[in-house]
Coordinates of C-alpha atoms in Angstrom, one line a residue:
X1 CA 16.9 59.3 0.8
X2 CA 14.9 56.7 2.6
X3 CA 16.0 56.0 6.2
X4 CA 17.4 52.5 6.9
X5 CA 14.9 49.9 8.1
X6 CA 16.3 49.8 11.6
X7 CA 15.9 53.6 12.1
X8 CA 12.3 53.7 11.1
X9 CA 9.7 54.1 13.9
X10 CA 7.4 51.2 14.7
X11 CA 4.8 50.6 12.0
X12 CA 1.2 51.3 12.8
X13 CA -1.1 48.3 12.4
X14 CA -4.4 48.8 10.6
X15 CA -7.4 49.0 13.0
X16 CA -9.2 46.3 11.1
X17 CA -8.2 42.7 10.3
X18 CA -6.4 42.1 7.1
X19 CA -5.7 38.9 5.2
X20 CA -2.6 40.4 3.7
X21 CA 0.8 40.9 5.3
X22 CA 4.2 42.2 4.1
X23 CA 7.3 40.7 5.5
X24 CA 10.7 42.5 5.2
X25 CA 13.7 40.2 5.3
X26 CA 17.3 41.1 6.0
X27 CA 19.5 40.9 2.8
X28 CA 20.1 37.3 1.8
X29 CA 17.4 35.9 4.2
X30 CA 14.3 36.2 1.9
X31 CA 13.0 33.0 0.3
X32 CA 14.5 33.1 -3.2
X33 CA 12.0 30.8 -5.0
X34 CA 8.3 30.0 -4.9
X35 CA 8.8 26.6 -3.2
X36 CA 10.7 28.2 -0.3
X37 CA 8.1 30.9 0.2
X38 CA 5.2 28.5 0.1
X39 CA 7.0 26.3 2.6
X40 CA 7.7 29.3 4.9
X41 CA 4.3 30.9 4.8
X42 CA 2.1 27.8 4.2
X43 CA 2.5 26.7 7.8
X44 CA 0.5 29.7 8.9
X45 CA -2.5 28.8 6.7
X46 CA -3.9 28.5 3.2
X47 CA -2.3 31.1 0.9
X48 CA -4.5 33.0 -1.5
X49 CA -1.8 35.0 -3.2
X50 CA 2.0 35.3 -2.9
X51 CA 3.8 38.3 -4.3
X52 CA 7.5 38.0 -4.6
X53 CA 8.4 40.6 -7.2
X54 CA 10.0 42.9 -4.6
X55 CA 12.3 40.2 -3.1
X56 CA 15.2 41.2 -5.4
X57 CA 14.7 44.9 -5.0
X58 CA 14.0 45.3 -1.2
X59 CA 13.7 41.8 0.3
X60 CA 9.9 42.1 0.8
X61 CA 7.3 39.4 0.4
X62 CA 3.6 40.1 0.3
X63 CA 1.3 37.3 1.3
X64 CA -2.5 37.1 1.3
X65 CA -4.3 34.3 3.1
X66 CA -7.8 33.1 2.8
X67 CA -8.3 33.6 6.5
X68 CA -7.3 36.9 8.2
X69 CA -6.3 35.1 11.4
X70 CA -3.3 33.7 9.6
X71 CA -1.7 37.1 9.2
X72 CA -1.8 37.6 13.0
X73 CA 0.3 34.4 13.3
X74 CA 2.8 35.8 10.8
X75 CA 3.0 39.1 12.6
X76 CA 3.4 37.3 15.9
X77 CA 6.4 35.3 14.6
X78 CA 8.1 38.0 12.4
X79 CA 7.3 40.8 14.9
X80 CA 8.6 44.2 13.6
X81 CA 9.6 42.8 10.3
X82 CA 5.9 42.1 9.4
X83 CA 3.1 44.6 8.9
X84 CA -0.5 44.1 8.0
X85 CA -1.3 45.8 4.7
X86 CA -4.4 46.7 2.8
X87 CA -5.7 44.0 0.6
X88 CA -5.6 44.6 -3.1
X89 CA -9.0 45.1 -4.8
X90 CA -8.6 41.6 -6.3
X91 CA -7.8 40.0 -2.9
X92 CA -11.4 39.2 -1.9
X93 CA -12.9 35.7 -1.8
X94 CA -16.5 35.4 -2.9
X95 CA -18.9 32.5 -2.9
X96 CA -22.1 32.3 -4.8
X97 CA -24.7 29.8 -3.8
X98 CA -28.3 30.0 -5.2
X99 CA -31.0 30.2 -2.5
X100 CA -32.5 26.9 -3.5
X101 CA -29.2 25.1 -3.1
X102 CA -28.4 26.8 0.1
X103 CA -31.8 25.7 1.6
X104 CA -30.9 22.1 0.7
X105 CA -27.5 22.0 2.5
X106 CA -27.4 19.2 5.0
X107 CA -27.7 20.0 8.7
X108 CA -24.1 18.8 9.2
X109 CA -23.0 22.2 7.8
X110 CA -23.3 24.5 10.8
X111 CA -23.2 27.6 8.7
X112 CA -20.8 29.7 6.5
X113 CA -18.8 30.7 9.6
X114 CA -17.3 27.2 9.7
X115 CA -15.2 28.2 6.7
X116 CA -13.7 31.3 8.4
X117 CA -14.9 34.9 9.1
X118 CA -17.6 36.2 6.8
X119 CA -17.5 39.9 6.0
X120 CA -20.8 40.1 4.1
X121 CA -23.7 38.0 3.0
X122 CA -26.1 38.9 0.3
X123 CA -29.2 36.8 -0.4
X124 CA -30.5 36.9 -4.0
X125 CA -33.3 35.0 -5.7
X126 CA -32.3 32.1 -7.9
X127 CA -31.0 33.3 -11.3
X128 CA -29.8 36.7 -10.0

């Protein structure tokens, strides 16, 4: 049988940043509808995905943000009730800009890093 939540050892945090976090709530404390969950977690940043299917079974909510720094704020507030988790394969954000359009961007755009952390950039010829 699984051990009670309070008896479990401290959870290890992944070495790398993650834009996904799982928050475990005490019985009756979990947000019970989408509006409440969006209000609760939306204050940490823009939400990419909200998974509430486990709320009824084990009071857990999985949240993926567009910016991995948001999960650190969630962990700081919820402490041992929150853990970073691996992102699902479909939890990546991609942007495709043709080279010719990218070259024409105004100088007021300081670079892609202004939109958050960038994990990878691939440069392809137009039409690829």
